Amino acid sequence: FPICITVRANSPPRMGRMAVLPTKGEELQTVFVVGAHLWEDSDLPITYEPYIRDPYDPSTIIVLQTRGELTSVTTKLPAGYSPYNGNITVSVNNSLLVGMFVYDSLDAYASRSTVVQVSKRELEDTEIASYLSGALSDAAGTDDAKLAVVTTGLRTNVADCVNAPNCTLLNRKECSSIAHTCGECKEDYL
């Protein structure tokens, strides 16, 4: 006799949306709301984990708020990536990918993301230190404190690339860690 076994796999939450308002702003100044709504799953509770992609290392995800049942986070964001293009910085960029992981109780997850434009501001070191100090003083919890440190760290750990050469023409990665200097050679170039 043939034996039949039916296995039902868990599916991730579905049908949901995520949004960021406003869609444009200035680093460490504009207050953004990252939210999710209309997610469905039979394996409750549904939990949410908002994140950004590191603007200078897209393989790195930075969590904005610890995974939980809150469907939104209100935060200030670091500047988006603006590659240097010859003599000018491309003003239409400043792109920052913002997303939301949505989990069911069995850890199946889905993700939605969008791009917002966050422009870099000219800030003195004392202004950045003042922002960090104020943000840490106002932090309502660990998530707020971590977020203040991360956004400030992203701002302070990026090199000044205003006078970097056109790295694409040199077959090198974009300037990001050493002032006015292209990154490593691209793959297959010495």
XYZ file of N, CA and C in Angstrom:
570
model
N 0.821 -1.184 0.000
C 0.000 0.000 0.000
C 0.872 1.257 0.000
N 0.559 2.213 -0.865
C 1.321 3.467 -0.847
C 0.956 4.301 0.385
N 1.960 4.978 0.894
C 1.752 5.832 2.065
C 1.857 7.290 1.614
N 0.902 8.082 2.029
C 0.922 9.511 1.693
C 1.075 10.315 2.982
N 1.980 11.253 2.942
C 2.178 12.140 4.087
C 2.042 13.567 3.565
N 1.240 14.325 4.238
C 1.093 15.728 3.870
C 1.836 16.566 4.899
N 2.735 17.400 4.409
C 3.498 18.279 5.287
C 3.089 19.719 4.959
N 2.679 20.414 5.979
C 2.287 21.809 5.790
C 3.409 22.696 6.317
N 3.946 23.512 5.447
C 5.039 24.403 5.837
C 4.475 25.751 6.304
N 5.186 26.353 7.199
C 4.789 27.666 7.691
C 5.118 28.726 6.638
N 4.185 29.617 6.395
C 4.457 30.727 5.476
C 4.693 31.996 6.271
N 5.432 32.912 5.689
C 5.691 34.180 6.381
C 4.449 35.070 6.387
N 4.448 36.074 7.223
C 3.345 37.044 7.196
C 3.195 37.615 5.782
N 1.963 38.021 5.431
C 1.718 38.462 4.069
C 0.780 39.667 4.007
N 0.687 40.194 2.819
C -0.238 41.270 2.461
C 0.097 42.626 3.070
N 1.206 42.734 3.773
C 1.478 43.967 4.486
C 2.132 45.067 3.686
N 2.159 46.202 4.299
C 2.776 47.395 3.734
C 3.724 47.998 4.751
N 4.662 48.780 4.257
C 5.502 49.592 5.147
C 5.683 50.923 4.477
N 5.860 51.949 5.294
C 6.022 53.294 4.750
C 6.951 54.090 5.652
N 7.572 55.099 5.059
C 8.409 56.030 5.808
C 7.915 57.434 5.474
N 7.652 58.200 6.513
C 7.223 59.595 6.324
C 8.068 60.502 7.174
N 8.542 61.614 6.677
C 8.490 62.019 5.275
C 9.448 61.174 4.438
N 9.454 61.383 3.136
C 10.333 60.609 2.258
C 11.648 61.332 1.978
N 11.756 62.585 2.429
C 12.993 63.359 2.271
C 13.252 64.134 3.550
N 14.535 64.316 3.868
C 14.863 65.093 5.046
C 16.350 65.307 5.174
N 16.754 65.813 6.350
C 18.161 66.076 6.625
C 18.630 65.218 7.784
N 19.889 64.767 7.675
C 20.448 63.875 8.686
C 20.410 64.500 10.082
N 20.125 63.666 11.055
C 20.145 64.013 12.471
C 19.265 65.220 12.814
N 18.349 65.574 11.912
C 17.451 66.688 12.177
C 15.998 66.327 11.915
N 15.703 65.810 10.717
C 14.333 65.453 10.358
C 13.889 64.226 11.147
N 12.679 64.272 11.670
C 12.114 63.121 12.388
C 11.324 62.295 11.378
N 11.722 61.035 11.224
C 11.061 60.109 10.306
C 10.226 59.109 11.107
N 9.109 58.682 10.538
C 8.302 57.610 11.122
C 8.360 56.433 10.154
N 8.844 55.301 10.651
C 8.926 54.070 9.870
C 7.838 53.159 10.423
N 6.878 52.786 9.583
C 5.754 52.011 10.095
C 5.331 50.887 9.170
N 4.625 49.923 9.751
C 4.090 48.785 9.006
C 2.614 48.645 9.342
N 1.839 48.189 8.369
C 0.414 47.970 8.624
C -0.149 46.924 7.663
N -1.285 46.383 8.031
C -2.044 45.409 7.228
C -1.354 44.065 7.040
N -0.470 43.671 7.972
C 0.169 42.366 7.873
C -0.753 41.306 8.456
N -0.767 40.125 7.825
C -1.629 39.029 8.269
C -0.823 37.746 8.424
N -1.185 36.975 9.436
C -0.596 35.648 9.631
C -1.423 34.930 10.687
N -1.562 33.635 10.558
C -2.341 32.875 11.545
C -1.516 32.549 12.792
N -0.200 32.640 12.682
C 0.681 32.319 13.815
C 1.036 33.606 14.562
N 0.139 33.980 15.463
C 0.302 35.249 16.204
C 1.155 35.045 17.449
N 1.819 36.051 17.971
C 1.730 37.437 17.521
C 2.676 37.710 16.351
N 2.353 38.754 15.601
C 3.245 39.250 14.563
C 4.165 40.268 15.223
N 5.463 40.185 14.916
C 6.425 41.138 15.480
C 7.154 41.858 14.352
N 7.694 43.027 14.683
C 8.260 43.926 13.676
C 9.674 44.342 14.068
N 10.541 44.476 13.055
C 11.921 44.898 13.290
C 12.342 45.868 12.168
N 12.230 47.176 12.425
C 12.631 48.149 11.410
C 14.150 48.239 11.310
N 14.639 48.548 10.103
C 16.082 48.586 9.887
C 16.438 49.589 8.789
N 17.733 49.901 8.714
C 18.285 50.613 7.564
C 19.459 49.789 7.053
N 19.798 49.981 5.800
C 21.036 49.410 5.263
C 22.116 50.458 5.460
N 23.278 50.035 5.924
C 24.400 50.953 6.089
C 24.659 51.611 4.737
N 24.600 52.947 4.667
C 24.754 53.605 3.370
C 26.124 53.411 2.734
N 27.130 53.009 3.511
C 28.471 52.834 2.962
C 28.887 51.369 2.883
N 28.058 50.480 3.400
C 28.310 49.043 3.310
C 26.961 48.346 3.187
N 26.416 48.267 1.961
C 25.067 47.723 1.768
C 24.859 46.292 2.255
N 25.938 45.585 2.570
C 25.769 44.223 3.093
C 25.428 44.244 4.589
N 25.487 45.415 5.211
C 25.231 45.525 6.646
C 23.849 46.121 6.917
N 23.082 45.424 7.733
C 21.768 45.913 8.158
C 21.900 46.449 9.572
N 21.326 47.618 9.798
C 21.348 48.237 11.123
C 19.919 48.282 11.646
N 19.671 47.566 12.723
C 18.327 47.493 13.304
C 18.024 48.798 14.035
N 16.853 49.362 13.758
C 16.449 50.624 14.379
C 15.742 50.423 15.712
N 15.132 49.268 15.896
C 14.371 48.994 17.119
C 14.338 47.484 17.316
N 14.525 47.047 18.538
C 14.494 45.619 18.826
C 13.154 45.025 18.397
N 13.208 43.847 17.844
C 12.002 43.151 17.383
C 10.960 43.096 18.482
N 9.740 43.501 18.118
C 8.643 43.500 19.081
C 7.323 43.773 18.377
N 6.275 43.951 19.158
C 4.942 44.132 18.585
C 4.636 45.569 18.169
N 5.535 46.507 18.473
C 5.328 47.885 18.019
C 5.436 47.926 16.499
N 4.470 48.565 15.843
C 4.434 48.572 14.380
C 5.148 49.770 13.771
N 5.682 50.669 14.611
C 6.384 51.820 14.052
C 7.481 52.295 14.993
N 8.390 53.075 14.435
C 9.448 53.718 15.203
C 9.584 55.142 14.670
N 9.804 56.070 15.572
C 10.041 57.468 15.218
C 11.507 57.744 15.496
N 12.227 58.243 14.490
C 13.671 58.381 14.633
C 14.257 59.427 13.703
N 15.449 59.861 14.007
C 16.261 60.667 13.095
C 17.206 59.688 12.411
N 17.538 59.955 11.158
C 18.340 59.019 10.374
C 19.666 59.643 9.936
N 20.662 58.794 9.653
C 21.931 59.299 9.114
C 21.749 59.653 7.636
N 22.690 60.382 7.084
C 22.633 60.749 5.663
C 22.716 59.510 4.794
N 22.042 59.575 3.664
C 22.130 58.505 2.682
C 23.422 58.607 1.898
N 23.651 57.631 1.055
C 24.887 57.578 0.264
C 24.794 58.525 -0.921
N 25.834 59.280 -1.130
C 25.891 60.220 -2.245
C 27.252 60.063 -2.924
N 27.350 59.233 -3.960
C 28.656 58.984 -4.573
C 29.234 60.231 -5.212
N 30.530 60.324 -5.164
C 31.220 61.444 -5.787
C 31.345 61.152 -7.273
N 31.008 62.127 -8.098
C 30.988 61.912 -9.542
C 31.818 62.993 -10.225
N 33.116 62.786 -10.305
C 33.970 63.773 -10.949
C 34.120 65.020 -10.109
N 33.491 66.100 -10.510
C 33.666 67.374 -9.820
C 32.540 67.729 -8.862
N 31.427 67.025 -8.918
C 30.303 67.373 -8.034
C 29.741 66.137 -7.377
N 29.116 66.329 -6.245
C 28.397 65.238 -5.605
C 27.020 65.179 -6.255
N 26.567 64.009 -6.613
C 25.280 63.863 -7.278
C 24.183 64.199 -6.284
N 23.513 65.309 -6.503
C 22.553 65.796 -5.528
C 21.251 65.006 -5.494
N 20.970 64.228 -6.531
C 19.723 63.482 -6.552
C 19.809 62.203 -5.734
N 20.984 61.862 -5.232
C 21.108 60.627 -4.472
C 20.746 60.821 -3.004
N 21.715 60.743 -2.133
C 21.470 60.758 -0.687
C 20.495 59.649 -0.303
N 20.592 58.523 -0.997
C 19.641 57.423 -0.819
C 19.953 56.586 0.412
N 18.915 56.312 1.164
C 19.029 55.446 2.334
C 17.906 54.432 2.272
N 18.263 53.147 2.264
C 17.249 52.098 2.231
C 16.747 51.845 3.646
N 15.443 51.947 3.818
C 14.790 51.730 5.114
C 13.811 50.586 4.928
N 13.801 49.650 5.859
C 12.927 48.494 5.695
C 12.328 48.011 7.001
N 11.524 46.964 6.873
C 10.849 46.369 8.030
C 10.813 44.856 7.835
N 11.392 44.121 8.792
C 11.215 42.673 8.838
C 9.952 42.431 9.648
N 9.119 41.500 9.173
C 7.867 41.179 9.862
C 7.856 39.671 10.093
N 7.763 39.276 11.362
C 7.866 37.863 11.752
C 6.547 37.343 12.300
N 6.312 36.035 12.103
C 5.218 35.391 12.840
C 5.813 34.707 14.067
N 4.984 34.055 14.856
C 5.462 33.454 16.111
C 6.390 32.264 15.895
N 6.431 31.728 14.662
C 7.311 30.595 14.353
C 8.586 31.052 13.645
N 8.828 32.361 13.627
C 10.013 33.001 13.041
C 10.073 33.002 11.518
N 8.969 32.689 10.847
C 8.944 32.924 9.402
C 8.836 34.436 9.242
N 9.502 34.984 8.223
C 9.450 36.436 8.091
C 9.360 36.882 6.641
N 8.875 38.088 6.485
C 8.837 38.764 5.194
C 9.477 40.122 5.417
N 9.804 40.788 4.340
C 10.432 42.093 4.453
C 9.913 43.019 3.370
N 9.776 44.277 3.710
C 9.453 45.325 2.742
C 10.449 46.454 2.983
N 10.785 47.168 1.914
C 11.704 48.293 2.080
C 11.367 49.385 1.080
N 11.914 50.540 1.344
C 11.756 51.690 0.462
C 13.005 52.550 0.593
N 13.173 53.451 -0.328
C 14.323 54.347 -0.295
C 13.845 55.743 0.073
N 14.531 56.360 1.017
C 14.264 57.750 1.365
C 15.519 58.563 1.040
N 15.340 59.852 0.893
C 16.460 60.750 0.615
C 16.790 61.497 1.894
N 17.990 61.270 2.421
C 18.421 61.955 3.640
C 19.713 62.700 3.319
N 19.629 64.034 3.254
C 20.803 64.834 2.886
C 21.721 65.064 4.059
N 22.984 65.151 3.701
C 24.029 65.418 4.689
C 24.008 66.904 5.035
N 24.167 67.219 6.301
C 24.259 68.610 6.763
C 25.706 68.922 7.089
N 26.062 70.170 6.946
C 27.394 70.601 7.365
C 27.348 70.788 8.876
N 28.024 69.925 9.597
C 28.005 69.959 11.057
C 29.427 70.004 11.603
N 29.620 70.822 12.601
C 30.891 70.855 13.319
C 30.920 69.674 14.294
N 32.110 69.263 14.686
C 32.240 68.160 15.644
C 31.468 68.448 16.935
N 31.471 69.703 17.369
C 30.764 70.058 18.612
C 29.253 69.881 18.459
N 28.723 70.141 17.250
C 27.287 69.953 17.006
C 26.922 68.470 17.036
N 27.803 67.645 16.489
C 27.553 66.199 16.498
C 27.607 65.675 17.932
N 28.596 66.127 18.691
C 28.710 65.719 20.099
C 27.495 66.175 20.891
N 27.019 67.382 20.610
C 25.833 67.906 21.291
C 24.595 67.084 20.945
N 24.465 66.709 19.664
C 23.339 65.860 19.251
C 23.368 64.534 20.021
N 24.546 63.901 20.054
C 24.667 62.610 20.731
C 24.346 62.742 22.214
N 24.890 63.751 22.852
C 24.639 63.961 24.275
C 23.146 64.161 24.548
N 22.508 64.997 23.737
C 21.076 65.242 23.906
C 20.235 64.007 23.648
N 20.588 63.281 22.593
C 19.836 62.067 22.250
C 19.970 61.015 23.340
N 21.163 60.879 23.930
C 21.341 59.912 25.015
C 20.580 60.346 26.267
N 20.565 61.649 26.547
C 19.820 62.156 27.709
C 18.321 61.945 27.548
N 17.824 62.101 26.308
C 16.389 61.972 26.032
C 15.956 60.528 25.778
N 16.909 59.608 25.703
C 16.590 58.214 25.363
C 15.617 57.618 26.373
N 14.517 57.077 25.847
C 13.505 56.452 26.698
C 13.878 55.012 27.047
N 14.841 54.447 26.336
C 15.236 53.062 26.580
C 16.494 52.722 25.815
N 16.861 51.464 25.880
C 18.080 50.995 25.235
C 18.052 51.198 23.730
N 16.895 50.930 23.085
C 16.803 51.096 21.634
C 17.122 52.528 21.226
N 16.570 53.507 21.955
C 16.830 54.915 21.630
C 18.314 55.250 21.787
N 18.931 54.747 22.836
C 20.357 55.016 23.078
C 21.218 54.378 21.988
N 20.925 53.103 21.628
C 21.685 52.433 20.571
C 21.545 53.173 19.251
N 20.331 53.608 18.956
C 20.073 54.304 17.707
C 20.836 55.620 17.637
N 20.897 56.351 18.736
C 21.649 57.613 18.774
C 23.132 57.363 18.503
N 23.675 56.323 19.118
C 25.093 56.003 18.928
C 25.356 55.567 17.484
N 24.487 54.738 16.921
C 24.683 54.244 15.553
C 24.588 55.377 14.537
N 23.553 56.211 14.635
C 23.407 57.287 13.647
C 24.545 58.288 13.757
N 24.983 58.577 14.971
C 26.110 59.482 15.154
C 27.392 58.831 14.641
N 27.559 57.545 14.917
C 28.743 56.819 14.447
C 28.829 56.787 12.931
N 27.696 56.581 12.266
C 27.700 56.591 10.808
C 28.124 57.953 10.287
N 27.742 58.994 10.990
C 28.084 60.361 10.569
C 29.575 60.646 10.771
N 30.113 60.219 11.887
C 31.495 60.569 12.215
C 32.527 59.633 11.600
N 32.135 58.437 11.199
C 33.097 57.470 10.678
C 33.184 57.441 9.157
N 32.619 58.444 8.498
C 32.673 58.505 7.042
C 33.678 59.571 6.654
N 34.560 59.207 5.755
C 35.615 60.134 5.319
C 35.053 61.263 4.463
N 35.740 62.390 4.464
C 35.414 63.508 3.585
C 35.926 63.158 2.192
N 35.014 62.986 1.245
C 35.388 62.530 -0.096
C 35.209 63.619 -1.150
N 35.087 64.849 -0.720
C 34.841 65.960 -1.645
C 35.912 66.058 -2.727
N 37.159 65.831 -2.391
C 38.239 65.967 -3.375
C 38.760 64.626 -3.893
N 37.965 63.591 -3.750
C 38.378 62.278 -4.282
C 38.273 62.304 -5.807
N 39.130 61.547 -6.500
C 39.023 61.481 -7.964
C 37.791 60.661 -8.363
N 37.522 60.582 -9.645
C 36.434 59.752 -10.143
C 36.886 58.298 -10.037
N 36.432 57.619 -9.007
C 36.891 56.257 -8.697
C 36.451 55.246 -9.751
N 35.315 55.473 -10.387
C 34.836 54.565 -11.429
C 35.827 54.512 -12.583
N 36.331 55.668 -12.988
C 37.307 55.702 -14.082
C 38.597 54.989 -13.721
N 38.917 54.935 -12.443
C 40.134 54.277 -11.968
C 39.912 52.806 -11.633
N 38.676 52.308 -11.873
C 38.308 50.918 -11.562
C 38.525 50.595 -10.085
N 38.137 51.553 -9.255
C 38.254 51.380 -7.808
C 36.894 51.595 -7.174
N 36.717 51.081 -5.959
C 35.477 51.306 -5.214
C 35.435 52.766 -4.766
N 34.216 53.245 -4.470
C 34.018 54.643 -4.093
C 34.758 54.991 -2.803
N 35.093 56.247 -2.661
C 35.697 56.785 -1.444
C 34.704 56.626 -0.293
N 35.163 56.133 0.850
C 34.273 56.055 2.013
C 35.017 56.030 3.340
N 36.231 55.520 3.386
C 36.885 55.396 4.691
C 38.149 56.235 4.856
N 38.809 56.604 3.760
C 40.014 57.448 3.838
C 39.730 58.721 3.052
N 39.915 59.857 3.686
C 39.584 61.142 3.071
C 40.206 61.299 1.688
N 39.371 61.725 0.740
C 39.792 62.086 -0.616
C 40.493 60.952 -1.354
N 40.206 59.702 -0.988
C 40.896 58.544 -1.558
C 39.874 57.490 -1.980
N 40.057 56.937 -3.176
C 39.180 55.865 -3.633
C 39.376 54.626 -2.767
N 38.405 53.749 -2.803
C 38.490 52.487 -2.075
C 39.400 51.499 -2.805
N 39.260 50.234 -2.442
C 40.078 49.172 -3.035
C 39.818 49.058 -4.530
N 40.726 48.360 -5.223
C 40.514 48.070 -6.635
C 39.290 47.175 -6.770
N 38.541 47.382 -7.852
C 37.397 46.525 -8.110
C 37.898 45.135 -8.462
N 37.028 44.154 -8.348
C 37.386 42.775 -8.647
C 37.974 42.665 -10.047
N 38.978 41.855 -10.225
C 39.672 41.632 -11.498
C 40.565 42.794 -11.933
N 40.846 43.736 -11.029
C 41.779 44.829 -11.313
C 42.847 44.813 -10.225
N 44.076 45.162 -10.585
C 45.161 45.170 -9.609
C 45.352 46.509 -9.004
